mmCIF file of C-alpha atoms in Angstrom:
data_model
loop_
_atom_site.group_PDB
_atom_site.id
_atom_site.type_symbol
_atom_site.label_atom_id
_atom_site.label_comp_id
_atom_site.label_asym_id
_atom_site.label_seq_id
_atom_site.Cartn_x
_atom_site.Cartn_y
_atom_site.Cartn_z
ATOM 1 C CA MET A 1254 10.591 31.948 -1.419
ATOM 2 C CA ASP A 1255 8.142 34.323 0.337
ATOM 3 C CA PHE A 1256 6.965 36.523 -2.503
ATOM 4 C CA LYS A 1257 3.927 37.418 -0.396
ATOM 5 C CA LYS A 1258 6.299 39.474 1.775
ATOM 6 C CA ILE A 1259 7.446 41.349 -1.313
ATOM 7 C CA ALA A 1260 3.863 42.128 -2.300
ATOM 8 C CA HIS A 1261 2.964 43.183 1.253
ATOM 9 C CA ALA A 1262 6.029 45.440 1.462
ATOM 10 C CA ALA A 1263 5.146 47.088 -1.840
ATOM 11 C CA VAL A 1264 1.592 47.876 -0.701
ATOM 12 C CA CYS A 1265 2.865 49.209 2.619
ATOM 13 C CA ARG A 1266 5.309 51.501 0.853
ATOM 14 C CA TRP A 1267 2.502 52.850 -1.338
ATOM 15 C CA ASN A 1268 0.187 53.502 1.628
ATOM 16 C CA GLU A 1269 2.994 55.209 3.522
ATOM 17 C CA LYS A 1270 3.661 57.405 0.498
ATOM 18 C CA ARG A 1271 0.014 58.470 0.346
ATOM 19 C CA ARG A 1272 0.024 59.427 4.035
ATOM 20 C CA THR A 1273 3.249 61.372 3.591
ATOM 21 C CA ASP A 1274 1.916 63.219 0.571
ATOM 22 C CA LYS A 1275 -1.179 64.395 2.501
ATOM 23 C CA THR A 1276 0.854 65.883 5.373
ATOM 24 C CA SER A 1277 3.587 67.500 3.304
ATOM 25 C CA ASP A 1278 1.766 69.241 0.458
ATOM 26 C CA THR A 1279 2.405 72.721 2.001
ATOM 27 C CA HIS A 1280 6.153 72.117 1.992
ATOM 28 C CA ARG A 1281 6.566 70.859 -1.564
ATOM 29 C CA THR A 1282 7.575 74.226 -3.013
ATOM 30 C CA SER A 1283 10.514 74.514 -0.617
ATOM 31 C CA LEU A 1284 12.020 71.114 -1.546
ATOM 32 C CA PRO A 1285 14.698 70.648 -4.231
ATOM 33 C CA GLU A 1286 13.412 69.579 -7.613
ATOM 34 C CA ALA A 1287 14.871 66.091 -7.168
ATOM 35 C CA ALA A 1288 12.930 65.432 -3.983
ATOM 36 C CA PRO A 1289 9.513 64.735 -5.556
ATOM 37 C CA ALA A 1290 11.126 62.289 -7.948
ATOM 38 C CA VAL A 1291 12.646 60.415 -5.004
ATOM 39 C CA ARG A 1292 9.345 60.301 -3.132
ATOM 40 C CA GLU A 1293 7.468 59.082 -6.161
ATOM 41 C CA ALA A 1294 10.000 56.287 -6.923
ATOM 42 C CA VAL A 1295 7.460 53.783 -5.588
ATOM 43 C CA SER A 1296 4.441 54.407 -7.780
ATOM 44 C CA PRO A 1297 1.047 52.707 -7.517
ATOM 45 C CA LYS A 1298 1.885 50.893 -10.719
ATOM 46 C CA ALA A 1299 5.183 49.582 -9.301
ATOM 47 C CA ALA A 1300 3.531 48.495 -6.057
ATOM 48 C CA ASN A 1301 0.778 46.713 -7.911
ATOM 49 C CA LEU A 1302 3.293 45.069 -10.221
ATOM 50 C CA GLU A 1303 5.395 43.762 -7.329
ATOM 51 C CA SER A 1304 2.269 42.466 -5.615
ATOM 52 C CA ALA A 1305 0.942 40.746 -8.720
ATOM 53 C CA LEU A 1306 4.268 39.285 -9.799
ATOM 54 C CA GLY A 1307 5.135 38.155 -6.282
ATOM 55 C CA GLY A 1308 1.830 36.372 -5.933
ATOM 56 C CA PHE A 1309 2.179 34.797 -9.369
ATOM 57 C CA LEU A 1310 5.640 33.384 -8.590
ATOM 58 C CA ALA A 1311 4.680 32.171 -5.100
ATOM 59 C CA GLU A 1312 1.638 30.381 -6.491
ATOM 60 C CA ARG A 1313 3.449 28.517 -9.263
ATOM 61 C CA TYR A 1314 7.089 28.009 -8.269
ATOM 62 C CA GLU A 1315 9.442 27.130 -5.421
ATOM 63 C CA PHE A 1316 12.771 28.915 -5.244
ATOM 64 C CA ARG A 1317 15.853 28.396 -3.084
ATOM 65 C CA PHE A 1318 19.369 29.872 -2.993
ATOM 66 C CA ASN A 1319 22.154 27.269 -2.905
ATOM 67 C CA VAL A 1320 24.774 28.716 -0.542
ATOM 68 C CA LEU A 1321 27.497 26.382 -1.879
ATOM 69 C CA THR A 1322 27.181 27.246 -5.554
ATOM 70 C CA GLU A 1323 25.575 30.683 -4.948
ATOM 71 C CA VAL A 1324 22.964 29.868 -7.587
ATOM 72 C CA THR A 1325 19.195 30.259 -7.290
ATOM 73 C CA GLU A 1326 17.378 26.984 -8.013
ATOM 74 C CA PHE A 1327 13.698 26.439 -8.743
ATOM 75 C CA ARG A 1328 10.989 23.925 -9.628
ATOM 76 C CA SER A 1329 7.364 24.123 -10.661
ATOM 77 C CA LYS A 1330 4.767 23.472 -7.966
ATOM 78 C CA SER A 1331 2.626 21.666 -10.518
ATOM 79 C CA ASP A 1332 5.329 18.992 -10.757
ATOM 80 C CA LYS A 1333 6.423 19.075 -7.116
ATOM 81 C CA ARG A 1334 6.218 15.319 -6.601
ATOM 82 C CA ASN A 1335 8.501 14.383 -9.497
ATOM 83 C CA GLY A 1336 10.199 17.672 -10.259
ATOM 84 C CA THR A 1337 13.715 18.347 -9.040
ATOM 85 C CA PHE A 1338 15.235 21.730 -8.382
ATOM 86 C CA ARG A 1339 17.450 23.068 -11.145
ATOM 87 C CA PRO A 1340 19.423 26.318 -11.619
ATOM 88 C CA ALA A 1341 17.283 29.278 -12.686
ATOM 89 C CA THR A 1342 18.944 30.309 -15.945
ATOM 90 C CA GLU A 1343 18.256 33.416 -18.008
ATOM 91 C CA ARG A 1344 16.288 31.210 -20.396
ATOM 92 C CA ASP A 1345 14.077 30.031 -17.515
ATOM 93 C CA LEU A 1346 13.472 33.572 -16.249
ATOM 94 C CA ASN A 1347 12.470 34.711 -19.730
ATOM 95 C CA ALA A 1348 9.985 31.834 -19.947
ATOM 96 C CA ILE A 1349 8.536 32.796 -16.548
ATOM 97 C CA CYS A 1350 8.232 36.411 -17.690
ATOM 98 C CA LEU A 1351 6.315 35.381 -20.824
ATOM 99 C CA GLU A 1352 4.028 33.161 -18.752
ATOM 100 C CA ALA A 1353 3.333 36.129 -16.455
ATOM 101 C CA HIS A 1354 2.384 38.188 -19.525
ATOM 102 C CA ARG A 1355 -0.169 35.550 -20.496
ATOM 103 C CA HIS A 1356 -1.734 35.997 -17.060
ATOM 104 C CA GLY A 1357 -2.050 39.752 -17.500
ATOM 105 C CA ILE A 1358 1.027 40.836 -15.527
ATOM 106 C CA ASP A 1359 2.841 43.576 -17.446
ATOM 107 C CA CYS A 1360 6.367 42.860 -16.167
ATOM 108 C CA TRP A 1361 9.841 42.948 -17.679
ATOM 109 C CA ASP A 1362 12.401 40.166 -17.502
ATOM 110 C CA ARG A 1363 14.444 42.331 -15.130
ATOM 111 C CA ASP A 1364 11.489 42.466 -12.731
ATOM 112 C CA VAL A 1365 11.444 38.685 -12.547
ATOM 113 C CA ALA A 1366 15.229 38.520 -12.168
ATOM 114 C CA ARG A 1367 15.180 41.137 -9.389
ATOM 115 C CA MET A 1368 12.794 39.037 -7.315
ATOM 116 C CA VAL A 1369 14.375 35.651 -8.046
ATOM 117 C CA HIS A 1370 17.877 36.899 -7.252
ATOM 118 C CA SER A 1371 16.918 38.783 -4.089
ATOM 119 C CA ALA A 1372 17.434 38.043 -0.408
ATOM 120 C CA TYR A 1373 13.769 37.046 -0.154
ATOM 121 C CA VAL A 1374 14.729 33.658 -1.570
ATOM 122 C CA ARG A 1375 15.382 31.225 1.282
ATOM 123 C CA GLU A 1376 18.924 29.910 1.662
ATOM 124 C CA TYR A 1377 19.601 26.223 1.182
ATOM 125 C CA HIS A 1378 22.661 24.187 2.181
ATOM 126 C CA PRO A 1379 22.446 20.743 0.512
ATOM 127 C CA PHE A 1380 24.483 18.860 3.104
ATOM 128 C CA ARG A 1381 23.098 20.601 6.189
ATOM 129 C CA GLN A 1382 19.539 20.001 4.995
ATOM 130 C CA TYR A 1383 20.281 16.344 4.271
ATOM 131 C CA PHE A 1384 21.506 15.761 7.831
ATOM 132 C CA GLN A 1385 18.641 17.739 9.350
ATOM 133 C CA ARG A 1386 16.103 15.511 7.594
ATOM 134 C CA LEU A 1387 17.698 12.176 8.475
ATOM 135 C CA PRO A 1388 15.630 9.671 10.457
ATOM 136 C CA ALA A 1389 16.722 8.565 13.903
ATOM 137 C CA TRP A 1390 19.409 5.872 13.938
ATOM 138 C CA ASP A 1391 17.944 2.456 14.688
ATOM 139 C CA GLY A 1392 21.076 1.356 16.591
ATOM 140 C CA ARG A 1393 22.308 -1.181 14.040
ATOM 141 C CA ASP A 1394 25.938 -0.801 12.915
ATOM 142 C CA ARG A 1395 26.044 -0.368 9.149
ATOM 143 C CA LEU A 1396 29.559 1.065 8.782
ATOM 144 C CA HIS A 1397 31.184 -2.335 9.359
ATOM 145 C CA GLY A 1398 29.173 -3.956 6.588
ATOM 146 C CA LEU A 1399 29.830 -1.048 4.238
ATOM 147 C CA ALA A 1400 33.595 -1.318 4.818
ATOM 148 C CA THR A 1401 33.707 -5.097 4.315
ATOM 149 C CA ARG A 1402 32.238 -4.668 0.838
ATOM 150 C CA VAL A 1403 35.785 -3.553 -0.034
ATOM 151 C CA SER A 1404 37.952 -5.610 2.345
ATOM 152 C CA ASP A 1405 37.609 -7.415 5.675
ATOM 153 C CA SER A 1406 41.024 -6.210 6.881
ATOM 154 C CA PRO A 1407 40.564 -5.069 10.519
ATOM 155 C CA LEU A 1408 42.752 -2.004 9.964
ATOM 156 C CA TRP A 1409 40.720 -0.998 6.919
ATOM 157 C CA VAL A 1410 37.369 -1.512 8.654
ATOM 158 C CA GLN A 1411 38.404 0.637 11.609
ATOM 159 C CA ALA A 1412 40.093 3.320 9.521
ATOM 160 C CA PHE A 1413 37.209 3.540 7.051
ATOM 161 C CA HIS A 1414 34.754 4.117 9.912
ATOM 162 C CA ARG A 1415 36.966 6.894 11.292
ATOM 163 C CA TRP A 1416 37.271 8.446 7.840
ATOM 164 C CA MET A 1417 33.495 8.373 7.327
ATOM 165 C CA LEU A 1418 33.083 10.186 10.651
ATOM 166 C CA GLY A 1419 35.380 12.926 9.360
ATOM 167 C CA LEU A 1420 33.454 13.133 6.097
ATOM 168 C CA ALA A 1421 30.131 13.406 7.936
ATOM 169 C CA ALA A 1422 31.493 16.018 10.358
ATOM 170 C CA GLN A 1423 32.408 18.304 7.459
ATOM 171 C CA TRP A 1424 29.119 17.758 5.662
ATOM 172 C CA ALA A 1425 26.963 18.337 8.730
ATOM 173 C CA GLY A 1426 28.989 21.268 10.051
ATOM 174 C CA LEU A 1427 29.895 19.365 13.208
ATOM 175 C CA SER A 1428 33.686 19.694 12.941
ATOM 176 C CA ASP A 1429 35.489 21.851 15.482
ATOM 177 C CA GLY A 1430 37.587 23.719 12.905
ATOM 178 C CA LEU A 1431 40.805 22.452 14.509
ATOM 179 C CA HIS A 1432 41.049 19.044 12.865
ATOM 180 C CA ALA A 1433 40.960 19.011 9.074
ATOM 181 C CA HIS A 1434 39.853 15.847 7.320
ATOM 182 C CA SER A 1435 43.378 15.201 6.063
ATOM 183 C CA THR A 1436 43.162 11.459 5.365
ATOM 184 C CA ALA A 1437 41.987 9.719 2.196
ATOM 185 C CA PRO A 1438 41.225 6.057 1.399
ATOM 186 C CA LEU A 1439 43.028 4.672 -1.664
ATOM 187 C CA LEU A 1440 41.313 1.659 -3.226
ATOM 188 C CA VAL A 1441 44.031 -0.379 -4.971
ATOM 189 C CA SER A 1442 43.771 -3.405 -7.257
ATOM 190 C CA ASP A 1443 46.007 -5.169 -9.761
ATOM 191 C CA GLU A 1444 43.216 -5.280 -12.324
ATOM 192 C CA GLN A 1445 40.472 -3.047 -13.634
ATOM 193 C CA GLY A 1446 36.746 -3.567 -13.506
ATOM 194 C CA LEU A 1447 36.336 -4.310 -9.793
ATOM 195 C CA GLY A 1448 34.045 -1.338 -9.180
ATOM 196 C CA LYS A 1449 36.382 0.889 -7.181
ATOM 197 C CA SER A 1450 35.178 4.186 -8.687
ATOM 198 C CA THR A 1451 31.559 3.022 -8.586
ATOM 199 C CA PHE A 1452 31.893 2.392 -4.843
ATOM 200 C CA CYS A 1453 33.381 5.856 -4.328
ATOM 201 C CA ARG A 1454 30.428 7.485 -6.060
ATOM 202 C CA ALA A 1455 27.939 5.227 -4.268
ATOM 203 C CA LEU A 1456 29.049 6.620 -0.897
ATOM 204 C CA LEU A 1457 26.970 9.714 -1.655
ATOM 205 C CA PRO A 1458 23.193 9.406 -1.224
ATOM 206 C CA PRO A 1459 21.081 10.013 -4.348
ATOM 207 C CA GLU A 1460 20.169 13.517 -3.145
ATOM 208 C CA LEU A 1461 23.835 14.549 -3.104
ATOM 209 C CA GLN A 1462 25.172 12.801 -6.216
ATOM 210 C CA ALA A 1463 25.714 16.164 -7.926
ATOM 211 C CA TYR A 1464 28.434 16.910 -5.373
ATOM 212 C CA TYR A 1465 30.737 14.066 -6.410
ATOM 213 C CA THR A 1466 33.502 14.492 -8.967
ATOM 214 C CA ASP A 1467 36.501 12.587 -10.253
ATOM 215 C CA SER A 1468 37.713 15.636 -12.183
ATOM 216 C CA VAL A 1469 40.423 16.873 -9.826
ATOM 217 C CA ASP A 1470 43.090 18.892 -11.640
ATOM 218 C CA LEU A 1471 46.126 19.498 -9.434
ATOM 219 C CA VAL A 1472 47.600 21.670 -12.186
ATOM 220 C CA ARG A 1473 44.970 24.225 -11.131
ATOM 221 C CA PRO A 1474 45.057 24.329 -7.310
ATOM 222 C CA ASP A 1475 42.698 27.331 -7.259
ATOM 223 C CA LYS A 1476 40.013 25.181 -8.902
ATOM 224 C CA VAL A 1477 40.590 22.378 -6.378
ATOM 225 C CA GLU A 1478 40.302 24.857 -3.509
ATOM 226 C CA ARG A 1479 36.943 25.980 -4.872
ATOM 227 C CA GLN A 1480 35.843 22.343 -5.170
ATOM 228 C CA LEU A 1481 36.691 21.841 -1.495
ATOM 229 C CA THR A 1482 34.047 24.444 -0.590
ATOM 230 C CA GLU A 1483 31.389 23.402 -3.128
ATOM 231 C CA MET A 1484 31.593 19.608 -3.501
ATOM 232 C CA GLY A 1485 31.150 16.677 -1.132
ATOM 233 C CA LEU A 1486 33.645 14.063 -2.351
ATOM 234 C CA LEU A 1487 36.662 14.429 -4.659
ATOM 235 C CA ASN A 1488 37.882 11.188 -6.223
ATOM 236 C CA LEU A 1489 41.598 11.131 -7.094
ATOM 237 C CA ASP A 1490 41.003 8.569 -9.819
ATOM 238 C CA GLU A 1491 44.134 6.734 -11.044
ATOM 239 C CA PHE A 1492 46.155 8.098 -8.143
ATOM 240 C CA ASP A 1493 49.302 6.367 -9.395
ATOM 241 C CA ARG A 1494 49.363 8.745 -12.379
ATOM 242 C CA ILE A 1495 49.694 11.850 -10.202
ATOM 243 C CA PRO A 1496 53.272 13.145 -10.655
ATOM 244 C CA GLU A 1497 55.426 12.849 -7.563
ATOM 245 C CA LYS A 1498 56.127 16.578 -7.646
ATOM 246 C CA LYS A 1499 52.400 17.215 -7.069
ATOM 247 C CA HIS A 1500 52.259 15.176 -3.852
ATOM 248 C CA PRO A 1501 53.333 18.076 -1.569
ATOM 249 C CA LEU A 1502 50.576 20.246 -3.081
ATOM 250 C CA LEU A 1503 48.024 17.499 -2.510
ATOM 251 C CA LYS A 1504 49.196 17.093 1.081
ATOM 252 C CA ASN A 1505 48.695 20.831 1.700
ATOM 253 C CA LEU A 1506 45.206 20.762 0.164
ATOM 254 C CA MET A 1507 44.214 17.787 2.304
ATOM 255 C CA GLN A 1508 45.206 19.646 5.483
ATOM 256 C CA LEU A 1509 42.999 22.686 4.840
ATOM 257 C CA SER A 1510 40.031 23.126 7.166
ATOM 258 C CA ALA A 1511 38.865 26.482 5.760
ATOM 259 C CA LEU A 1512 39.670 28.486 2.655
ATOM 260 C CA ASN A 1513 39.826 32.195 1.888
ATOM 261 C CA LEU A 1514 38.324 32.591 -1.585
ATOM 262 C CA ARG A 1515 36.810 35.292 -3.739
ATOM 263 C CA LYS A 1516 33.780 33.894 -5.493
ATOM 264 C CA ALA A 1517 32.488 35.041 -8.853
ATOM 265 C CA TYR A 1518 30.902 38.508 -8.930
ATOM 266 C CA ARG A 1519 32.313 39.376 -5.512
ATOM 267 C CA ARG A 1520 34.825 42.107 -4.894
ATOM 268 C CA HIS A 1521 36.320 40.678 -1.735
ATOM 269 C CA SER A 1522 37.424 37.261 -0.595
ATOM 270 C CA GLN A 1523 35.710 35.511 2.287
ATOM 271 C CA ALA A 1524 36.490 32.651 4.660
ATOM 272 C CA LEU A 1525 34.592 29.542 3.593
ATOM 273 C CA PRO A 1526 34.408 26.230 5.458
ATOM 274 C CA ARG A 1527 35.683 23.140 3.707
ATOM 275 C CA ILE A 1528 32.993 20.632 2.761
ATOM 276 C CA ALA A 1529 34.664 18.041 0.505
ATOM 277 C CA SER A 1530 36.756 15.020 1.448
ATOM 278 C CA PHE A 1531 39.232 13.090 -0.693
ATOM 279 C CA ILE A 1532 39.182 9.476 -1.822
ATOM 280 C CA GLY A 1533 41.221 7.728 -4.535
ATOM 281 C CA THR A 1534 41.654 4.661 -6.724
ATOM 282 C CA SER A 1535 44.611 2.996 -8.419
ATOM 283 C CA ASN A 1536 45.457 -0.032 -10.547
ATOM 284 C CA SER A 1537 49.057 -0.015 -9.310
ATOM 285 C CA ARG A 1538 50.474 -0.681 -5.855
ATOM 286 C CA GLU A 1539 53.376 1.758 -6.290
ATOM 287 C CA LEU A 1540 51.618 4.871 -5.015
ATOM 288 C CA LEU A 1541 53.377 6.723 -2.228
ATOM 289 C CA SER A 1542 56.695 8.516 -2.401
ATOM 290 C CA ASP A 1543 56.878 10.397 0.908
ATOM 291 C CA PRO A 1544 57.014 8.088 3.940
ATOM 292 C CA SER A 1545 56.327 10.959 6.315
ATOM 293 C CA GLY A 1546 53.119 11.791 4.443
ATOM 294 C CA SER A 1547 51.935 8.205 4.069
ATOM 295 C CA ARG A 1548 49.872 8.489 7.260
ATOM 296 C CA ARG A 1549 47.494 10.650 5.225
ATOM 297 C CA PHE A 1550 46.283 7.650 3.218
ATOM 298 C CA ILE A 1551 44.364 4.457 3.941
ATOM 299 C CA CYS A 1552 45.635 2.045 1.291
ATOM 300 C CA VAL A 1553 43.434 -1.005 0.869
ATOM 301 C CA LEU A 1554 43.925 -3.878 -1.549
ATOM 302 C CA VAL A 1555 40.746 -4.785 -3.438
ATOM 303 C CA GLU A 1556 40.781 -8.461 -4.368
ATOM 304 C CA HIS A 1557 37.198 -9.006 -5.553
ATOM 305 C CA PRO A 1558 34.414 -7.047 -7.275
ATOM 306 C CA ILE A 1559 32.803 -4.516 -4.937
ATOM 307 C CA ASP A 1560 29.050 -4.653 -4.484
ATOM 308 C CA SER A 1561 27.822 -1.046 -4.384
ATOM 309 C CA THR A 1562 24.097 -1.776 -4.519
ATOM 310 C CA GLY A 1563 21.507 -1.526 -1.785
ATOM 311 C CA ILE A 1564 23.366 0.906 0.495
ATOM 312 C CA ASP A 1565 21.006 2.236 3.185
ATOM 313 C CA HIS A 1566 22.324 5.781 3.025
ATOM 314 C CA ALA A 1567 19.772 7.184 5.450
ATOM 315 C CA GLN A 1568 20.793 4.808 8.244
ATOM 316 C CA VAL A 1569 24.519 4.976 7.410
ATOM 317 C CA TYR A 1570 24.530 8.752 7.859
ATOM 318 C CA ALA A 1571 22.051 8.640 10.735
ATOM 319 C CA GLN A 1572 24.546 6.392 12.539
ATOM 320 C CA LEU A 1573 27.419 8.786 11.800
ATOM 321 C CA LYS A 1574 25.349 11.761 12.944
ATOM 322 C CA ALA A 1575 24.398 10.014 16.205
ATOM 323 C CA GLU A 1576 28.019 9.039 16.900
ATOM 324 C CA LEU A 1577 29.272 12.567 16.250
ATOM 325 C CA GLU A 1578 26.614 14.114 18.464
ATOM 326 C CA ASN A 1579 27.665 11.675 21.206
ATOM 327 C CA GLY A 1580 31.237 12.983 21.007
ATOM 328 C CA GLU A 1581 32.852 10.274 18.871
ATOM 329 C CA ARG A 1582 36.299 11.349 17.622
ATOM 330 C CA TYR A 1583 36.371 11.971 13.869
ATOM 331 C CA TRP A 1584 40.113 12.560 13.422
ATOM 332 C CA PHE A 1585 42.922 9.997 13.509
ATOM 333 C CA SER A 1586 45.046 9.719 16.662
ATOM 334 C CA HIS A 1587 48.851 9.540 16.524
ATOM 335 C CA GLY A 1588 48.680 5.819 17.192
ATOM 336 C CA GLU A 1589 46.252 5.291 14.318
ATOM 337 C CA GLU A 1590 48.428 7.382 12.002
ATOM 338 C CA ASN A 1591 51.501 5.318 12.885
ATOM 339 C CA ALA A 1592 49.567 2.129 12.172
ATOM 340 C CA LEU A 1593 48.611 3.520 8.759
ATOM 341 C CA ARG A 1594 52.212 4.491 8.027
ATOM 342 C CA LEU A 1595 53.456 0.978 8.770
ATOM 343 C CA HIS A 1596 50.611 -0.602 6.822
ATOM 344 C CA ASN A 1597 51.266 1.613 3.793
ATOM 345 C CA ALA A 1598 54.888 0.478 3.470
ATOM 346 C CA ALA A 1599 53.711 -2.085 0.913
ATOM 347 C CA PHE A 1600 52.415 0.709 -1.323
ATOM 348 C CA TYR A 1601 55.526 2.879 -1.700
ATOM 349 C CA ARG A 1602 56.967 3.654 -5.081
ATOM 350 C CA ILE A 1603 60.166 1.676 -5.505
ATOM 351 C CA CYS A 1604 63.133 3.996 -6.019
ATOM 352 C CA PRO A 1605 66.714 2.952 -6.918
ATOM 353 C CA ALA A 1606 67.843 3.520 -3.336
ATOM 354 C CA GLY A 1607 65.070 1.276 -2.064
ATOM 355 C CA GLU A 1608 65.947 -1.530 -4.455
ATOM 356 C CA VAL A 1609 69.631 -1.491 -3.488
ATOM 357 C CA LEU A 1610 68.770 -1.227 0.204
ATOM 358 C CA ARG A 1611 66.561 -4.316 0.054
ATOM 359 C CA ARG A 1612 69.363 -6.363 -1.512
ATOM 360 C CA TYR A 1613 71.760 -5.785 1.384
ATOM 361 C CA TYR A 1614 69.650 -4.852 4.437
ATOM 362 C CA ARG A 1615 66.351 -5.615 6.085
ATOM 363 C CA ALA A 1616 64.513 -4.107 9.026
ATOM 364 C CA ALA A 1617 65.620 -5.696 12.300
ATOM 365 C CA GLN A 1618 63.001 -7.469 14.383
ATOM 366 C CA PRO A 1619 61.956 -5.750 17.650
ATOM 367 C CA ASN A 1620 63.939 -8.148 19.897
ATOM 368 C CA GLU A 1621 66.751 -8.834 17.441
ATOM 369 C CA LYS A 1622 70.238 -7.808 18.603
ATOM 370 C CA VAL A 1623 71.888 -5.618 15.989
ATOM 371 C CA ARG A 1624 74.318 -2.730 15.893
ATOM 372 C CA PRO A 1625 72.367 0.311 14.733
ATOM 373 C CA LEU A 1626 74.083 2.086 11.844
ATOM 374 C CA SER A 1627 74.177 5.750 10.942
ATOM 375 C CA LEU A 1628 72.829 6.970 7.627
ATOM 376 C CA PRO A 1629 76.323 7.813 6.255
ATOM 377 C CA GLU A 1630 77.558 4.304 7.176
ATOM 378 C CA ILE A 1631 74.746 2.635 5.248
ATOM 379 C CA PHE A 1632 75.137 5.065 2.363
ATOM 380 C CA ALA A 1633 78.904 4.476 2.087
ATOM 381 C CA ARG A 1634 78.522 0.692 2.021
ATOM 382 C CA LEU A 1635 75.757 0.697 -0.597
ATOM 383 C CA ARG A 1636 77.658 3.104 -2.837
ATOM 384 C CA ARG A 1637 80.748 0.915 -2.573
ATOM 385 C CA LEU A 1638 78.773 -2.242 -3.450
ATOM 386 C CA GLU A 1639 76.486 -0.725 -6.120
ATOM 387 C CA PRO A 1640 78.138 2.440 -7.476
ATOM 388 C CA GLY A 1641 76.061 2.492 -10.665
ATOM 389 C CA ALA A 1642 72.688 1.982 -9.001
ATOM 390 C CA MET A 1643 73.505 4.528 -6.299
ATOM 391 C CA ALA A 1644 74.459 7.258 -8.772
ATOM 392 C CA GLY A 1645 72.307 10.286 -8.066
ATOM 393 C CA VAL A 1646 70.983 8.908 -4.780
ATOM 394 C CA THR A 1647 71.225 11.419 -1.922
ATOM 395 C CA LEU A 1648 71.228 10.939 1.835
ATOM 396 C CA PRO A 1649 67.646 12.258 2.173
ATOM 397 C CA LYS A 1650 66.470 9.809 -0.510
ATOM 398 C CA LEU A 1651 68.156 6.940 1.303
ATOM 399 C CA ALA A 1652 66.545 8.047 4.577
ATOM 400 C CA GLN A 1653 63.138 7.929 2.911
ATOM 401 C CA ALA A 1654 63.904 4.452 1.572
ATOM 402 C CA LEU A 1655 64.797 3.274 5.086
ATOM 403 C CA VAL A 1656 61.519 4.566 6.491
ATOM 404 C CA ALA A 1657 59.634 3.018 3.575
ATOM 405 C CA ALA A 1658 61.275 -0.323 4.340
ATOM 406 C CA GLY A 1659 59.962 -0.140 7.912
ATOM 407 C CA VAL A 1660 63.375 0.377 9.504
ATOM 408 C CA GLN A 1661 63.231 1.770 13.023
ATOM 409 C CA LYS A 1662 65.161 4.975 13.692
ATOM 410 C CA VAL A 1663 66.606 5.368 17.203
ATOM 411 C CA HIS A 1664 68.136 8.420 18.859
ATOM 412 C CA THR A 1665 71.518 7.966 20.575
ATOM 413 C CA HIS A 1666 74.244 10.172 22.043
ATOM 414 C CA TYR A 1667 76.000 9.901 18.684
ATOM 415 C CA GLY A 1668 72.974 10.961 16.618
ATOM 416 C CA ASN A 1669 70.287 9.029 14.789
ATOM 417 C CA ARG A 1670 70.883 5.348 14.060
ATOM 418 C CA TYR A 1671 68.893 2.786 12.058
ATOM 419 C CA ARG A 1672 68.167 -0.736 13.284
ATOM 420 C CA VAL A 1673 69.043 -2.740 10.172
ATOM 421 C CA ALA A 1674 70.275 -6.299 9.745
ATOM 422 C CA GLU A 1675 72.550 -7.360 6.913
ATOM 423 C CA ARG A 1676 71.274 -9.946 4.471
#
């Protein structure tokens, strides 16, 4: 924060006032009564106060304005090596004011607040600054090793790298605004205590840990939208407990690339870029309910404790930054999304239609000769064989179950048909 500029401006205003007064004394009687009061708004006392207070603050403190949270942060220069920036609260400003009094500066708390909450405080973007200060990448691939801490599945390793590129693009401001980071890893295990949530948090470097949260309340979408512009990583902890009716809302939130929000103390809304990405954990494999939306998730089965220690964050993100600057794609292609959809079939929530379908049909193999059936044909047979289990099942639900079972849909002159084989 350049308080020296404030002091210099105050002195300049006072000198200018003195020059103006000398050249306009003959005209004073012709001015309205309010005019002298306006000209004398900047008194020698006010100029001296601004100069003294500005110098005092610049000598003892560092201030910065966090553009994500819109909060002024500060730290003492006497503890610069170990001190971390923290929000400048009213309590802090009062303490600074009292300290200024002890040094002979006759200021009010509002004088301190006016300076600290002014545009003279430099702006600070936590994620942009982190990427600007990264060292050069040493050329060694660290994303592969980071992914294999969770699983050595080739699909997971490749998809995790692509997802990390999307995360870094949003953090560093390198995204093109056309491709939202609409995919989220889901770390799944049959037991607790394998370190899934710890790994999620460990993806953020120590400097950015404050921008991680696992408090994501889909009951309040307005709060989640604000988190997308202020946080770095949102963990959908215990994803399997999210009600199915909330999945469409989550899908819409994941597809946002920018948000139009009105922040606190502002009269008008403004377009804000999205910063945060999604990740999730679950202790159940029955996660997904919408086959068409399953391409938005990277489900990975965790079968051993995850080691989250010793991550070289600086080189991990230096690698991502170098790859992005070299034009590496950070969004998933259609082919990659289809691969995810097929892979995620093992993580669908089992519905009554799916259970009945699996008893009487299976997905035909690519070269297997079968007679493709229409949806009504399959529906009629299953309802005839299992009337009780099929009660309440609709054609759209059955269609979802077919997709979830990996059944190929083909287009013919007679409409859509499904390549199923009877069991």
